C-alpha cells in the first residue's frame, strides 16, 4: 500500500479547511440499516500526549489513498455493500498497489507507512462513498479527522484502520470490518427469542457477564483515548457505529469463549469506533480548535444525550453538545448490549422513542419497564458502571477519563 500525507504549515486547526456542518440540516441517522487481544493502554503517558498534541496541528489535507480500487460485484454485477448510513454507502472493493512513481512517494516522516505490498498483491477494503448531494464536505471533514486519529498513538486499538481519502472517487478507504455491534446484538437476540427463559441467567447481561464487562472496559477505554489523547468527540456513538473485529484465538485456547457470545469468558471481538462523520475537535487550545460554528451533523435517538436533542430545537440557546454527550451515548450503547434490545425500547415507535430520549437521564427506569430490563438489576455492576454516565446535567456527568478508572473498578478482573 502506498500512502502520502500532505501537511499544511499555516498553524490552523484541521477543521478550518472543511466546510462546517452548520449550514446543513442535521439528518436523523436511520437505524436498522446501517487480531489479537486488545491491551487497554494507559491514557496519561506524557510522551503519548506530547506526540498527540504535535500531530493535532497543521493537518489541513487528508492522508491520501493512491492505490487502484476496484469494486467487488455480486453475480448480477451489482456492487457488494457492507452497509449504508445517513450520508454514505460503504461498499466492498479490492485495492491493488499502483506502480505510478508520482503517486507512490511518501514525503512525510511523521507517518510510519507500512512497507509496500508486493506488486499485484490485492486486498479487500471498505470504501465509504457519498449517497447524497450534500455529503461531500462531510466526508472530507471525516477524512481529516481520521487522518488526525491515525497519527495519534494508540489508534490501532481504538478505531477502524483508515487508509486514506481516494480523491478520484471522493471516498474514504478503510480496512473491511463487516460486523457492527448492532448486527451482532440483533442476530444473537433472534437466536434466543424462541428459547425458554433460563432462570439462572435472566438477570445477567444479554452478552453474558464477562463478555459484557470486557466489551464495556474496552469501549470506555477507546472513548477515553478519543477524548483525552486525540482531542476529538465522536458525535454519534451507538451500536451501529461500533465495528467488531474477531479476536484470533490461539490454537488449543478455543475454550476462551463458548462460541455464541453468551459464555462466561472474554468477548470474542475487539470493538473499534467507526463513522466519524459527526466528529468534532475538542482541543482545549482554542487556536487549535476550528469548529466554533460547527453543530452536530447527525444524531440518533435513543442514543443521543438529552442535551443534544434540546440543542437542536430552534432558538433553544443551549450550548452545543460536547464530549459529555458521547459519554451518555456510550452508556446507552452498553445498556443495549446488556438488554439485547438494540433500540433500547422494543416496540416503541419513532415518536415515543424520541420523547423518551428527551428525558434520557431516566434511561435506567425506562428500560426497566420493558421485559429485558431485568438484565440490569438495581445496583448490579451494569447499573454501577452506567449510572454516573447518564446524569442529566452534562457538566456533572462522569468524564471519559474518570470512567476508565470506574470501569477498572467495576469490571476489572475478579469484580462482580
Ligand atoms: N470499515 C468498514 N467495514 C465494513 N463495513 C463498514 C465499515 N465502515 C462502515 N461500514 C458499514 O456501513 C455502514 C455505514 O457507515 P457509516 O460510517 O456509519 O456511514 P454514515 O456516516 O453515512 O452513517 C455502517 O453502519 C457499517 O454497517
Ligand atoms: Mg453511521
Coordinates of C-alpha atoms and ligand atoms in Angstrom, one line a residue:
X1 CA 0.0 0.0 0.0
X2 CA 1.3 3.4 -0.9
X3 CA 0.3 6.5 1.0
X4 CA 1.3 10.0 1.1
X5 CA 0.5 12.7 3.6
X6 CA 0.5 16.4 3.0
X7 CA 0.5 18.7 5.9
X8 CA -0.2 22.4 5.9
X9 CA 2.0 24.9 7.7
X10 CA -0.4 27.7 8.4
X11 CA -0.9 26.8 12.0
X12 CA -4.6 26.3 11.6
X13 CA -6.7 23.6 13.1
X14 CA -7.8 20.8 10.8
X15 CA -11.4 21.9 10.7
X16 CA -10.6 25.3 9.2
X17 CA -10.3 23.8 5.8
X18 CA -13.6 22.0 5.9
X19 CA -16.9 23.3 5.2
X20 CA -18.6 23.1 8.6
X21 CA -21.8 21.2 9.0
X22 CA -23.5 24.4 10.3
X23 CA -25.4 25.1 7.1
X24 CA -26.6 21.5 6.8
X25 CA -29.8 20.2 8.1
X26 CA -28.9 17.6 10.6
X27 CA -30.4 14.3 9.4
X28 CA -31.6 11.7 11.8
X29 CA -29.5 8.6 11.3
X30 CA -31.5 5.7 10.1
X31 CA -31.2 2.8 12.4
X32 CA -31.7 -0.7 11.2
X33 CA -29.5 -0.5 8.1
X34 CA -27.0 0.5 9.0
X35 CA -6.1 -9.7 15.9
X36 CA -5.1 -10.1 18.9
X37 CA -6.5 -9.4 22.3
X38 CA -6.6 -5.7 22.9
X39 CA -4.3 -4.2 25.5
X40 CA -6.0 -1.5 27.4
X41 CA -3.4 1.2 27.1
X42 CA -2.7 3.8 29.8
X43 CA -4.1 7.1 28.7
X44 CA -1.9 9.6 30.5
X45 CA 1.6 8.8 29.3
X46 CA 3.3 12.1 28.9
X47 CA 5.2 11.1 25.7
X48 CA 1.9 9.9 24.1
X49 CA 0.2 13.2 25.0
X50 CA 3.1 15.2 23.7
X51 CA 3.2 13.4 20.3
X52 CA -0.6 13.6 20.1
X53 CA -0.5 17.3 20.6
X54 CA 2.1 17.7 17.9
X55 CA 0.0 15.7 15.5
X56 CA -3.1 17.7 16.2
X57 CA -1.6 20.8 14.5
X58 CA -1.2 21.5 10.8
X59 CA -3.3 18.8 9.3
X60 CA -5.1 20.5 6.5
X61 CA -5.2 17.8 3.9
X62 CA -6.1 14.2 4.4
X63 CA -4.0 11.2 4.2
X64 CA -4.3 10.1 0.5
X65 CA -5.1 6.7 -0.8
X66 CA -3.5 6.3 -4.2
X67 CA -3.8 2.6 -4.9
X68 CA -6.2 1.3 -7.6
X69 CA -9.7 0.5 -6.4
X70 CA -12.0 -2.0 -8.0
X71 CA -15.5 -2.6 -6.6
X72 CA -16.4 -6.2 -5.8
X73 CA -19.5 -7.2 -7.7
X74 CA -22.2 -9.9 -7.0
X75 CA -23.3 -12.5 -9.5
X76 CA -25.7 -9.9 -11.0
X77 CA -23.0 -7.3 -11.5
X78 CA -24.1 -5.1 -8.6
X79 CA -21.7 -3.6 -6.0
X80 CA -21.5 -5.6 -2.8
X81 CA -22.4 -3.2 0.0
X82 CA -21.3 -3.6 3.6
X83 CA -23.8 -1.1 4.8
X84 CA -25.2 2.4 4.5
X85 CA -25.7 5.3 6.8
X86 CA -27.2 8.7 6.6
X87 CA -24.5 10.2 4.4
X88 CA -22.9 7.3 2.7
X89 CA -22.8 3.8 1.3
X90 CA -19.9 1.6 2.2
X91 CA -19.0 -1.0 -0.4
X92 CA -16.6 -3.8 -0.8
X93 CA -13.6 -3.3 -3.1
X94 CA -10.2 -4.7 -4.0
X95 CA -7.2 -2.4 -3.8
X96 CA -4.1 -3.0 -5.8
X97 CA -0.9 -1.1 -5.3
X98 CA -0.3 1.4 -8.1
X99 CA 3.0 1.5 -9.9
X100 CA 2.9 5.2 -10.8
X101 CA 6.0 6.7 -9.1
X102 CA 4.4 10.1 -8.9
X103 CA 1.8 8.8 -6.6
X104 CA 3.9 6.5 -4.5
X105 CA 6.2 8.9 -2.8
X106 CA 5.7 9.3 0.9
X107 CA 7.4 12.5 1.8
X108 CA 6.2 12.7 5.3
X109 CA 8.5 11.4 8.0
X110 CA 5.8 11.6 10.7
X111 CA 3.8 8.8 9.2
X112 CA 5.1 5.3 9.5
X113 CA 3.9 4.0 6.2
X114 CA 3.8 0.2 6.2
X115 CA 6.2 -1.5 3.8
X116 CA 4.9 -1.7 0.2
X117 CA 2.9 -4.8 -0.6
X118 CA 4.4 -7.0 -3.3
X119 CA 3.4 -5.8 -6.8
X120 CA -0.1 -7.0 -7.8
X121 CA -1.0 -8.2 -4.3
X122 CA -4.5 -7.1 -3.8
X123 CA -6.6 -6.9 -0.7
X124 CA -10.2 -6.4 0.3
X125 CA -11.1 -2.9 1.7
X126 CA -14.2 -1.0 2.7
X127 CA -14.9 2.2 0.6
X128 CA -17.2 4.8 2.1
X129 CA -18.7 6.9 -0.6
X130 CA -21.3 9.7 -0.7
X131 CA -25.0 8.8 -1.1
X132 CA -26.5 12.3 -1.1
X133 CA -25.6 15.6 -2.8
X134 CA -24.5 17.4 0.4
X135 CA -22.3 14.7 1.8
X136 CA -19.1 15.7 0.0
X137 CA -17.9 18.2 2.7
X138 CA -19.0 15.8 5.5
X139 CA -16.8 13.0 4.0
X140 CA -13.9 15.4 3.5
X141 CA -14.1 16.5 7.1
X142 CA -14.3 12.9 8.2
X143 CA -11.1 12.2 6.2
X144 CA -9.3 15.0 8.1
X145 CA -10.5 13.7 11.5
X146 CA -9.5 10.2 10.6
X147 CA -6.1 11.4 9.4
X148 CA -5.5 13.1 12.7
X149 CA -6.7 10.0 14.6
X150 CA -4.4 7.8 12.5
X151 CA -1.5 9.9 13.5
X152 CA -2.4 9.7 17.2
X153 CA -0.5 7.0 19.1
X154 CA -2.7 4.0 20.2
X155 CA -5.2 4.3 17.3
X156 CA -4.7 0.6 16.3
X157 CA -6.6 -0.4 19.4
X158 CA -9.5 2.0 19.1
X159 CA -10.6 2.9 15.6
X160 CA -11.3 1.1 12.3
X161 CA -8.0 1.3 10.3
X162 CA -8.1 4.2 7.9
X163 CA -6.0 4.0 4.7
X164 CA -6.8 7.4 3.2
X165 CA -9.0 9.6 1.1
X166 CA -9.4 8.5 -2.5
X167 CA -9.6 11.7 -4.5
X168 CA -10.8 10.3 -7.7
X169 CA -14.0 8.8 -6.2
X170 CA -14.1 11.2 -3.2
X171 CA -14.3 8.3 -0.8
X172 CA -12.7 7.0 2.4
X173 CA -10.8 3.8 2.3
X174 CA -10.7 1.6 5.4
X175 CA -10.0 -2.0 6.4
X176 CA -13.1 -4.0 6.0
X177 CA -14.7 -4.9 9.3
X178 CA -18.0 -6.3 8.2
X179 CA -19.8 -6.8 11.6
X180 CA -21.4 -4.0 13.5
X181 CA -22.3 -4.3 17.2
X182 CA -25.9 -3.6 16.3
X183 CA -26.0 -6.6 13.9
X184 CA -24.3 -8.8 16.5
X185 CA -26.9 -7.9 19.1
X186 CA -29.8 -8.3 16.7
X187 CA -28.7 -11.7 15.4
X188 CA -28.0 -13.0 18.9
X189 CA -31.4 -11.7 20.0
X190 CA -33.1 -13.5 17.1
X191 CA -31.4 -16.8 18.0
X192 CA -32.5 -16.7 21.7
X193 CA -36.0 -15.2 21.0
X194 CA -37.8 -18.6 20.9
X195 CA -35.8 -20.3 23.6
X196 CA -37.2 -20.8 27.1
X197 CA -36.0 -18.2 29.6
X198 CA -33.1 -19.6 31.6
X199 CA -33.7 -18.6 35.2
X200 CA -30.0 -19.0 36.1
X201 CA -29.0 -16.2 33.6
X202 CA -32.1 -14.0 33.4
X203 CA -30.5 -11.2 35.5
X204 CA -27.3 -11.3 33.6
X205 CA -26.4 -9.0 30.7
X206 CA -27.5 -10.4 27.4
X207 CA -23.9 -10.8 26.2
X208 CA -23.0 -12.8 29.3
X209 CA -21.4 -11.1 32.4
X210 CA -17.8 -11.4 31.5
X211 CA -18.1 -10.6 27.7
X212 CA -20.2 -7.6 28.6
X213 CA -17.6 -6.3 31.1
X214 CA -14.9 -7.0 28.6
X215 CA -16.7 -5.0 25.9
X216 CA -17.5 -2.2 28.4
X217 CA -13.9 -1.8 29.5
X218 CA -12.6 -1.7 26.0
X219 CA -15.2 0.7 24.7
X220 CA -14.8 3.1 27.6
X221 CA -11.0 2.9 27.2
X222 CA -11.5 3.8 23.5
X223 CA -13.7 6.8 24.4
X224 CA -11.1 7.9 26.9
X225 CA -8.4 7.7 24.3
X226 CA -10.6 9.6 21.7
X227 CA -11.4 12.5 24.1
X228 CA -8.2 12.7 26.1
X229 CA -5.4 11.6 23.8
X230 CA -6.8 12.5 20.4
X231 CA -8.9 15.6 21.4
X232 CA -11.9 14.5 19.3
X233 CA -15.5 13.8 20.2
X234 CA -17.4 11.2 18.1
X235 CA -20.9 12.8 18.0
X236 CA -22.8 9.6 17.0
X237 CA -21.9 6.8 19.4
X238 CA -24.4 3.9 19.1
X239 CA -24.2 0.1 18.4
X240 CA -24.2 0.8 14.6
X241 CA -21.0 2.9 14.9
X242 CA -19.0 0.2 16.6
X243 CA -17.5 -2.5 14.4
X244 CA -16.3 -5.8 15.7
X245 CA -13.0 -7.4 14.7
X246 CA -12.8 -11.1 15.5
X247 CA -10.1 -11.9 18.0
X248 CA -8.0 -14.8 16.8
X249 CA -7.9 -17.4 19.4
X250 CA -4.6 -19.3 19.6
X251 CA -4.9 -23.0 18.9
X252 CA -5.7 -25.0 21.9
X253 CA -7.3 -22.0 23.6
X254 CA -10.7 -22.3 22.0
X255 CA -12.2 -22.7 25.4
X256 CA -11.8 -19.0 26.0
X257 CA -15.2 -18.5 24.6
X258 CA -18.2 -20.7 24.1
X259 CA -18.9 -19.6 20.5
X260 CA -22.2 -17.8 20.9
X261 CA -21.1 -14.8 22.9
X262 CA -23.1 -15.9 26.0
X263 CA -20.2 -17.7 27.6
X264 CA -18.5 -16.8 30.9
X265 CA -15.3 -15.5 29.4
X266 CA -13.9 -12.7 27.2
X267 CA -15.9 -11.2 24.4
X268 CA -14.7 -12.7 21.1
X269 CA -14.3 -9.4 19.3
X270 CA -12.3 -6.3 19.5
X271 CA -14.7 -3.3 19.3
X272 CA -13.5 -0.5 17.1
X273 CA -15.0 3.0 16.8
X274 CA -16.2 3.8 13.3
X275 CA -18.3 6.5 11.5
X276 CA -16.6 9.8 12.4
X277 CA -19.0 11.8 10.2
X278 CA -20.3 13.8 13.2
X279 CA -17.0 14.1 15.0
X280 CA -15.6 17.4 16.3
X281 CA -12.4 18.8 17.5
X282 CA -12.5 19.3 21.3
X283 CA -8.9 20.5 21.7
X284 CA -8.6 22.7 24.8
X285 CA -6.5 25.2 22.9
X286 CA -8.9 27.5 21.0
X287 CA -6.2 28.3 18.4
X288 CA -6.2 24.6 17.5
X289 CA -9.9 24.3 17.5
X290 CA -11.6 25.3 14.3
X291 CA -15.2 24.3 14.8
X292 CA -16.7 27.2 16.6
X293 CA -19.6 27.2 14.2
X294 CA -20.0 23.5 13.8
X295 CA -23.1 21.8 15.0
X296 CA -23.7 18.1 15.2
X297 CA -24.3 16.8 11.7
X298 CA -26.4 13.9 12.7
X299 CA -28.0 12.4 15.8
X300 CA -29.7 9.2 16.7
X301 CA -32.4 8.8 19.3
X302 CA -32.4 7.0 21.7
X303 CA -28.6 7.1 21.9
X304 CA -28.4 10.9 21.8
X305 CA -28.0 12.6 25.1
X306 CA -31.0 14.8 26.2
X307 CA -28.9 18.0 25.8
X308 CA -28.2 17.1 22.1
X309 CA -31.9 16.9 21.4
X310 CA -32.5 20.2 23.3
X311 CA -29.7 22.0 21.4
X312 CA -31.4 21.1 18.1
X313 CA -34.6 23.0 19.0
X314 CA -34.7 26.3 17.1
X315 CA -33.8 29.2 19.3
X316 CA -33.0 26.9 22.3
X317 CA -29.9 29.0 23.2
X318 CA -28.4 25.8 24.7
X319 CA -24.7 25.3 24.3
X320 CA -23.7 22.9 21.6
X321 CA -23.1 19.3 22.8
X322 CA -19.6 18.4 24.0
X323 CA -17.8 15.2 24.9
X324 CA -20.2 14.5 27.8
X325 CA -22.8 13.7 25.1
X326 CA -20.5 10.9 23.9
X327 CA -20.4 9.5 27.4
X328 CA -24.2 9.3 27.6
X329 CA -24.4 7.7 24.2
X330 CA -21.8 5.0 25.1
X331 CA -23.7 4.3 28.3
X332 CA -26.9 3.8 26.2
X333 CA -25.0 1.6 23.9
X334 CA -23.7 -0.6 26.8
X335 CA -27.3 -0.8 28.1
X336 CA -28.4 -2.1 24.6
X337 CA -25.7 -4.8 24.9
X338 CA -27.0 -5.6 28.4
X339 CA -30.7 -6.0 27.5
X340 CA -30.3 -7.3 23.9
X341 CA -32.8 -4.7 22.7
X342 CA -30.7 -2.9 20.1
X343 CA -33.0 0.2 20.0
X344 CA -33.4 0.0 23.8
X345 CA -37.2 0.5 23.9
X346 CA -38.6 -2.5 22.0
X347 CA -42.0 -2.0 20.3
X348 CA -41.9 1.8 20.6
X349 CA -42.4 3.9 17.5
X350 CA -40.1 6.7 16.4
X351 CA -42.1 9.4 18.2
X352 CA -42.2 7.7 21.5
X353 CA -38.5 6.8 21.3
X354 CA -37.7 10.5 20.7
X355 CA -39.9 11.6 23.6
X356 CA -38.0 9.1 25.9
X357 CA -34.7 10.3 24.5
X358 CA -35.6 13.8 25.5
X359 CA -35.8 12.6 29.1
X360 CA -32.8 10.3 28.6
X361 CA -31.4 10.7 32.2
X362 CA -34.3 8.4 33.2
X363 CA -33.0 5.7 30.8
X364 CA -32.4 3.2 33.6
X365 CA -36.0 3.5 34.8
X366 CA -37.3 3.4 31.2
X367 CA -35.5 0.2 30.2
X368 CA -36.7 -1.5 33.4
X369 CA -40.3 -1.0 32.2
X370 CA -39.5 -3.4 29.3
X371 CA -39.1 -7.2 29.6
X372 CA -35.4 -7.3 29.3
X373 CA -34.9 -4.6 32.0
X374 CA -34.4 -7.5 34.5
X375 CA -30.9 -7.9 32.9
X376 CA -30.0 -4.6 34.6
X377 CA -30.7 -5.3 38.3
X378 CA -30.7 -2.4 40.7
X379 CA -27.2 -1.7 42.0
X380 CA -25.8 -4.5 39.9
X381 CA -22.5 -4.0 38.0
X382 CA -24.2 -2.7 34.9
X383 CA -26.1 0.0 36.8
X384 CA -23.0 0.9 38.8
X385 CA -21.0 1.4 35.6
X386 CA -23.5 3.5 33.7
X387 CA -25.3 5.4 36.5
X388 CA -22.9 8.4 36.5
X389 CA -22.7 8.4 32.7
X390 CA -26.4 9.2 32.2
X391 CA -26.9 12.0 34.7
X392 CA -29.0 14.9 33.3
X393 CA -26.5 17.8 33.6
X394 CA -23.6 17.1 31.1
X395 CA -21.3 19.1 33.4
X396 CA -22.0 16.7 36.3
X397 CA -21.6 13.6 34.2
X398 CA -18.6 11.4 34.6
X399 CA -15.8 12.3 32.1
X400 CA -14.5 9.6 29.8
X401 CA -11.2 9.5 31.6
X402 CA -12.8 9.1 35.0
X403 CA -15.0 6.5 33.5
X404 CA -11.9 4.4 32.5
X405 CA -11.0 4.3 36.2
X406 CA -14.5 3.3 37.2
X407 CA -14.6 0.6 34.6
X408 CA -11.5 -1.0 36.0
X409 CA -13.1 -0.9 39.5
X410 CA -16.4 -2.3 38.5
X411 CA -15.4 -4.6 35.6
X412 CA -11.8 -5.4 36.4
X413 CA -10.7 -8.9 36.9
X414 CA -12.3 -10.5 39.9
X415 CA -15.0 -7.9 40.3
X416 CA -18.7 -8.7 40.3
Ligands
LIG1 N1 -14.8 -0.4 7.6 C1 -16.0 -0.9 7.4 N2 -16.1 -2.3 7.1 C2 -17.3 -2.8 6.9 N3 -18.5 -2.2 7.0 C3 -18.4 -0.9 7.3 C4 -17.2 -0.2 7.5 N4 -17.5 1.1 7.8 C5 -18.8 1.2 7.8 N5 -19.4 0.0 7.5 C6 -20.9 -0.2 7.4 O1 -21.5 0.8 6.7 C7 -22.5 1.5 7.5 C8 -22.5 3.0 7.2 O2 -21.2 3.5 7.5 P1 -21.1 4.9 8.4 O3 -19.7 5.2 8.5 O4 -21.9 4.7 9.6 O5 -21.8 5.9 7.4 P2 -22.7 7.3 7.7 O6 -21.7 8.3 8.1 O7 -23.3 7.6 6.4 O8 -23.6 7.0 8.8 C9 -22.1 1.1 8.9 O9 -23.2 1.1 9.8 C10 -21.5 -0.3 8.7 O10 -22.5 -1.3 8.7
LIG2 MG1 -23.5 5.9 10.6

